[in-house]
């Protein structure tokens, strides 16, 4: 790279629009959307779509709700011509959809384009010619007058050829190609020359499309250009101002949104921003940006994963996992603090609340995404994400101190493996650490004695302890207290219950009880045990055995079958 890039590159000059109004505008309605996936997006593919893929894409665009769809460049190849004819002859174009086709300002191509459109009920025919100084000087070898004459001549041909097919409802569109690099005065001159030929009216408007053919300026400068053009072109009340952003600087979405603020009526782009070089405007991005501001875009992305799969199939290109709104990982948090915040916000939110969630600008459910993927866990995660997954996937509501304890266990395993853990991985680790499925429920009998000094409980049980069957008997204020008393007698350890939590998983005949008991063994650090059983008391006793065994530095007791194995 150059130490002094100014020796090779020059900054884009500002418009100098001192009284600009667009910064204070708020977009409160959607633009007219035009998908160019089948033309601009298609010509950018290593392997352009065949007819089957083009038809699949067309049907998807219709289902999403696009009313204007650029279907091809029929003069460019036979497959483009044949696809257009198939749409027309097989009556594939819905009554509320208008197809659009593109042609350069060259007579043979224009005639071929109108030939391809014979019998179409409605069509937008899009004419373009290059206007930028570098194109005039280097590529075309034409001066400004010749460029204007070229545009006027071909605009007239549009009118003449359309008149030969009066049954079709025609809309003409013109693009000064490389508008983003063309002097504003000259862009106005060419646009005015074309509209003078077409003579649009407020009832039958034409479309003037302003493309950032190559994105060279910051979005605010382009917005100034759009506002300047809208102010100065003739016949504004008879023109739909369209913008066609590319993404060379990575600011295509910003360019589109600022252009709408500057007064543009219409946007052209592709699903997920496919297109040449760094791509076209991402229409999904802009539409869902509007949606999250409370503006209905008029497009349906409620099954966004299905749409993504279709686009990937048709384009044979993957959508990036971090792509806004649709990427595999965009509703995923790996950071522990993020996970904790999301978990708490979900717990606090009521169904009809305004969406105000940390780290999630849109409700994934609105796009057909599942909350199951909101949080995943890796070495950067914390207790919030771990506990969220256990609760959402397995119904385990870990108390806070158990969350802290178990998150350290998970962290150690992740540090050792260096991999992401799924909910299943975490649950299996929980089972192993607390021997949830291996601790045998004590065979127990509880007798309550109500006397003058209050109630006491006598509990007799048979337990497996360190591979041996042991008889246990104890008294206390309740089953847990009595069981602990008896367990102290046979283990010789001092056992104190610090905390106890219990909840149900499921309902009805399939319901199970989950118990979490924090115990202190021989004055040591408090540790948790966990037990799951159909019986509430059995789940609690299993949790105590799990915790005491962990506190003594032993593996939790196992069933006779497990021990034999």
JSON list of N, CA, C and O in Angstrom, two decimals, residues 247-275:
[
{"chain": "A", "resi": 247, "resn": "UNK", "atom": "N", "xyz": [-22.38, -1.87, -3.69]},
{"chain": "A", "resi": 247, "resn": "UNK", "atom": "CA", "xyz": [-21.85, -1.95, -2.33]},
{"chain": "A", "resi": 247, "resn": "UNK", "atom": "C", "xyz": [-20.32, -1.95, -2.30]},
{"chain": "A", "resi": 247, "resn": "UNK", "atom": "O", "xyz": [-19.70, -2.56, -1.43]},
{"chain": "A", "resi": 248, "resn": "UNK", "atom": "N", "xyz": [-19.69, -1.24, -3.24]},
{"chain": "A", "resi": 248, "resn": "UNK", "atom": "CA", "xyz": [-18.24, -1.28, -3.35]},
{"chain": "A", "resi": 248, "resn": "UNK", "atom": "C", "xyz": [-17.54, -0.78, -2.09]},
{"chain": "A", "resi": 248, "resn": "UNK", "atom": "O", "xyz": [-16.45, -1.25, -1.74]},
{"chain": "A", "resi": 249, "resn": "UNK", "atom": "N", "xyz": [-18.16, 0.17, -1.40]},
{"chain": "A", "resi": 249, "resn": "UNK", "atom": "CA", "xyz": [-17.56, 0.71, -0.17]},
{"chain": "A", "resi": 249, "resn": "UNK", "atom": "C", "xyz": [-18.16, 0.06, 1.08]},
{"chain": "A", "resi": 249, "resn": "UNK", "atom": "O", "xyz": [-17.85, 0.45, 2.20]},
{"chain": "A", "resi": 250, "resn": "UNK", "atom": "N", "xyz": [-19.07, -0.89, 0.87]},
{"chain": "A", "resi": 250, "resn": "UNK", "atom": "CA", "xyz": [-19.70, -1.54, 2.01]},
{"chain": "A", "resi": 250, "resn": "UNK", "atom": "C", "xyz": [-20.79, -0.71, 2.66]},
{"chain": "A", "resi": 250, "resn": "UNK", "atom": "O", "xyz": [-21.20, -0.98, 3.78]},
{"chain": "A", "resi": 251, "resn": "UNK", "atom": "N", "xyz": [-21.29, 0.29, 1.94]},
{"chain": "A", "resi": 251, "resn": "UNK", "atom": "CA", "xyz": [-22.30, 1.18, 2.52]},
{"chain": "A", "resi": 251, "resn": "UNK", "atom": "C", "xyz": [-23.57, 1.24, 1.68]},
{"chain": "A", "resi": 251, "resn": "UNK", "atom": "O", "xyz": [-24.30, 2.23, 1.70]},
{"chain": "A", "resi": 252, "resn": "UNK", "atom": "N", "xyz": [-23.85, 0.16, 0.96]},
{"chain": "A", "resi": 252, "resn": "UNK", "atom": "CA", "xyz": [-25.03, 0.15, 0.09]},
{"chain": "A", "resi": 252, "resn": "UNK", "atom": "C", "xyz": [-26.33, 0.36, 0.84]},
{"chain": "A", "resi": 252, "resn": "UNK", "atom": "O", "xyz": [-27.22, 1.08, 0.37]},
{"chain": "A", "resi": 253, "resn": "UNK", "atom": "N", "xyz": [-26.47, -0.27, 2.01]},
{"chain": "A", "resi": 253, "resn": "UNK", "atom": "CA", "xyz": [-27.70, -0.11, 2.79]},
{"chain": "A", "resi": 253, "resn": "UNK", "atom": "C", "xyz": [-27.86, 1.33, 3.26]},
{"chain": "A", "resi": 253, "resn": "UNK", "atom": "O", "xyz": [-28.94, 1.91, 3.17]},
{"chain": "A", "resi": 254, "resn": "UNK", "atom": "N", "xyz": [-26.78, 1.92, 3.76]},
{"chain": "A", "resi": 254, "resn": "UNK", "atom": "CA", "xyz": [-26.84, 3.31, 4.21]},
{"chain": "A", "resi": 254, "resn": "UNK", "atom": "C", "xyz": [-27.17, 4.24, 3.04]},
{"chain": "A", "resi": 254, "resn": "UNK", "atom": "O", "xyz": [-27.96, 5.18, 3.18]},
{"chain": "A", "resi": 255, "resn": "UNK", "atom": "N", "xyz": [-26.57, 3.98, 1.89]},
{"chain": "A", "resi": 255, "resn": "UNK", "atom": "CA", "xyz": [-26.86, 4.79, 0.70]},
{"chain": "A", "resi": 255, "resn": "UNK", "atom": "C", "xyz": [-28.34, 4.74, 0.35]},
{"chain": "A", "resi": 255, "resn": "UNK", "atom": "O", "xyz": [-28.96, 5.77, 0.05]},
{"chain": "A", "resi": 256, "resn": "UNK", "atom": "N", "xyz": [-28.92, 3.54, 0.41]},
{"chain": "A", "resi": 256, "resn": "UNK", "atom": "CA", "xyz": [-30.34, 3.40, 0.08]},
{"chain": "A", "resi": 256, "resn": "UNK", "atom": "C", "xyz": [-31.21, 4.14, 1.09]},
{"chain": "A", "resi": 256, "resn": "UNK", "atom": "O", "xyz": [-32.14, 4.86, 0.72]},
{"chain": "A", "resi": 257, "resn": "UNK", "atom": "N", "xyz": [-30.94, 3.96, 2.37]},
{"chain": "A", "resi": 257, "resn": "UNK", "atom": "CA", "xyz": [-31.78, 4.58, 3.39]},
{"chain": "A", "resi": 257, "resn": "UNK", "atom": "C", "xyz": [-31.68, 6.10, 3.36]},
{"chain": "A", "resi": 257, "resn": "UNK", "atom": "O", "xyz": [-32.69, 6.80, 3.49]},
{"chain": "A", "resi": 258, "resn": "UNK", "atom": "N", "xyz": [-30.48, 6.62, 3.16]},
{"chain": "A", "resi": 258, "resn": "UNK", "atom": "CA", "xyz": [-30.33, 8.07, 3.07]},
{"chain": "A", "resi": 258, "resn": "UNK", "atom": "C", "xyz": [-30.97, 8.61, 1.79]},
{"chain": "A", "resi": 258, "resn": "UNK", "atom": "O", "xyz": [-31.49, 9.73, 1.76]},
{"chain": "A", "resi": 259, "resn": "UNK", "atom": "N", "xyz": [-30.95, 7.80, 0.72]},
{"chain": "A", "resi": 259, "resn": "UNK", "atom": "CA", "xyz": [-31.61, 8.22, -0.52]},
{"chain": "A", "resi": 259, "resn": "UNK", "atom": "C", "xyz": [-33.12, 8.32, -0.33]},
{"chain": "A", "resi": 259, "resn": "UNK", "atom": "O", "xyz": [-33.76, 9.22, -0.89]},
{"chain": "A", "resi": 260, "resn": "UNK", "atom": "N", "xyz": [-33.70, 7.38, 0.43]},
{"chain": "A", "resi": 260, "resn": "UNK", "atom": "CA", "xyz": [-35.13, 7.48, 0.73]},
{"chain": "A", "resi": 260, "resn": "UNK", "atom": "C", "xyz": [-35.42, 8.75, 1.52]},
{"chain": "A", "resi": 260, "resn": "UNK", "atom": "O", "xyz": [-36.42, 9.43, 1.29]},
{"chain": "A", "resi": 261, "resn": "UNK", "atom": "N", "xyz": [-34.55, 9.06, 2.46]},
{"chain": "A", "resi": 261, "resn": "UNK", "atom": "CA", "xyz": [-34.71, 10.31, 3.22]},
{"chain": "A", "resi": 261, "resn": "UNK", "atom": "C", "xyz": [-34.60, 11.52, 2.30]},
{"chain": "A", "resi": 261, "resn": "UNK", "atom": "O", "xyz": [-35.24, 12.55, 2.54]},
{"chain": "A", "resi": 262, "resn": "UNK", "atom": "N", "xyz": [-33.78, 11.39, 1.24]},
{"chain": "A", "resi": 262, "resn": "UNK", "atom": "CA", "xyz": [-33.59, 12.50, 0.30]},
{"chain": "A", "resi": 262, "resn": "UNK", "atom": "C", "xyz": [-34.72, 12.62, -0.72]},
{"chain": "A", "resi": 262, "resn": "UNK", "atom": "O", "xyz": [-34.72, 13.55, -1.53]},
{"chain": "A", "resi": 263, "resn": "UNK", "atom": "N", "xyz": [-35.68, 11.65, -0.69]},
{"chain": "A", "resi": 263, "resn": "UNK", "atom": "CA", "xyz": [-36.84, 11.77, -1.55]},
{"chain": "A", "resi": 263, "resn": "UNK", "atom": "C", "xyz": [-37.01, 10.70, -2.59]},
{"chain": "A", "resi": 263, "resn": "UNK", "atom": "O", "xyz": [-37.97, 10.76, -3.38]},
{"chain": "A", "resi": 264, "resn": "UNK", "atom": "N", "xyz": [-36.13, 9.71, -2.65]},
{"chain": "A", "resi": 264, "resn": "UNK", "atom": "CA", "xyz": [-36.29, 8.63, -3.62]},
{"chain": "A", "resi": 264, "resn": "UNK", "atom": "C", "xyz": [-37.57, 7.86, -3.33]},
{"chain": "A", "resi": 264, "resn": "UNK", "atom": "O", "xyz": [-37.97, 7.69, -2.18]},
{"chain": "A", "resi": 265, "resn": "UNK", "atom": "N", "xyz": [-38.20, 7.36, -4.40]},
{"chain": "A", "resi": 265, "resn": "UNK", "atom": "CA", "xyz": [-39.48, 6.65, -4.29]},
{"chain": "A", "resi": 265, "resn": "UNK", "atom": "C", "xyz": [-39.32, 5.13, -4.36]},
{"chain": "A", "resi": 265, "resn": "UNK", "atom": "O", "xyz": [-40.23, 4.41, -3.95]},
{"chain": "A", "resi": 266, "resn": "UNK", "atom": "N", "xyz": [-38.19, 4.68, -4.90]},
{"chain": "A", "resi": 266, "resn": "UNK", "atom": "CA", "xyz": [-38.10, 3.28, -5.32]},
{"chain": "A", "resi": 266, "resn": "UNK", "atom": "C", "xyz": [-36.68, 2.77, -5.11]},
{"chain": "A", "resi": 266, "resn": "UNK", "atom": "O", "xyz": [-35.72, 3.54, -5.24]},
{"chain": "A", "resi": 267, "resn": "UNK", "atom": "N", "xyz": [-36.55, 1.50, -4.76]},
{"chain": "A", "resi": 267, "resn": "UNK", "atom": "CA", "xyz": [-35.24, 0.88, -4.59]},
{"chain": "A", "resi": 267, "resn": "UNK", "atom": "C", "xyz": [-35.12, -0.37, -5.44]},
{"chain": "A", "resi": 267, "resn": "UNK", "atom": "O", "xyz": [-36.05, -1.18, -5.50]},
{"chain": "A", "resi": 268, "resn": "UNK", "atom": "N", "xyz": [-33.97, -0.52, -6.09]},
{"chain": "A", "resi": 268, "resn": "UNK", "atom": "CA", "xyz": [-33.64, -1.76, -6.79]},
{"chain": "A", "resi": 268, "resn": "UNK", "atom": "C", "xyz": [-32.52, -2.46, -6.04]},
{"chain": "A", "resi": 268, "resn": "UNK", "atom": "O", "xyz": [-31.58, -1.82, -5.56]},
{"chain": "A", "resi": 269, "resn": "UNK", "atom": "N", "xyz": [-32.62, -3.78, -5.95]},
{"chain": "A", "resi": 269, "resn": "UNK", "atom": "CA", "xyz": [-31.58, -4.54, -5.27]},
{"chain": "A", "resi": 269, "resn": "UNK", "atom": "C", "xyz": [-31.87, -6.02, -5.34]},
{"chain": "A", "resi": 269, "resn": "UNK", "atom": "O", "xyz": [-32.76, -6.47, -6.06]},
{"chain": "A", "resi": 270, "resn": "UNK", "atom": "N", "xyz": [-31.10, -6.78, -4.57]},
{"chain": "A", "resi": 270, "resn": "UNK", "atom": "CA", "xyz": [-31.21, -8.24, -4.58]},
{"chain": "A", "resi": 270, "resn": "UNK", "atom": "C", "xyz": [-31.42, -8.77, -3.17]},
{"chain": "A", "resi": 270, "resn": "UNK", "atom": "O", "xyz": [-31.07, -8.12, -2.18]},
{"chain": "A", "resi": 271, "resn": "UNK", "atom": "N", "xyz": [-31.97, -9.97, -3.08]},
{"chain": "A", "resi": 271, "resn": "UNK", "atom": "CA", "xyz": [-32.08, -10.64, -1.80]},
{"chain": "A", "resi": 271, "resn": "UNK", "atom": "C", "xyz": [-30.68, -10.92, -1.26]},
{"chain": "A", "resi": 271, "resn": "UNK", "atom": "O", "xyz": [-29.84, -11.52, -1.94]},
{"chain": "A", "resi": 272, "resn": "UNK", "atom": "N", "xyz": [-30.42, -10.46, -0.07]},
{"chain": "A", "resi": 272, "resn": "UNK", "atom": "CA", "xyz": [-29.15, -10.67, 0.63]},
{"chain": "A", "resi": 272, "resn": "UNK", "atom": "C", "xyz": [-27.96, -10.05, -0.08]},
{"chain": "A", "resi": 272, "resn": "UNK", "atom": "O", "xyz": [-26.82, -10.42, 0.15]},
{"chain": "A", "resi": 273, "resn": "UNK", "atom": "N", "xyz": [-28.26, -9.09, -0.99]},
{"chain": "A", "resi": 273, "resn": "UNK", "atom": "CA", "xyz": [-27.18, -8.27, -1.55]},
{"chain": "A", "resi": 273, "resn": "UNK", "atom": "C", "xyz": [-26.33, -8.93, -2.61]},
{"chain": "A", "resi": 273, "resn": "UNK", "atom": "O", "xyz": [-25.22, -8.47, -2.87]},
{"chain": "A", "resi": 274, "resn": "UNK", "atom": "N", "xyz": [-26.82, -9.99, -3.25]},
{"chain": "A", "resi": 274, "resn": "UNK", "atom": "CA", "xyz": [-26.02, -10.60, -4.32]},
{"chain": "A", "resi": 274, "resn": "UNK", "atom": "C", "xyz": [-25.82, -9.59, -5.46]},
{"chain": "A", "resi": 274, "resn": "UNK", "atom": "O", "xyz": [-26.66, -8.73, -5.70]},
{"chain": "A", "resi": 275, "resn": "UNK", "atom": "N", "xyz": [-24.72, -9.71, -6.16]},
{"chain": "A", "resi": 275, "resn": "UNK", "atom": "CA", "xyz": [-24.46, -8.82, -7.29]},
{"chain": "A", "resi": 275, "resn": "UNK", "atom": "C", "xyz": [-22.98, -8.78, -7.61]},
{"chain": "A", "resi": 275, "resn": "UNK", "atom": "O", "xyz": [-22.16, -9.39, -6.95]}
]
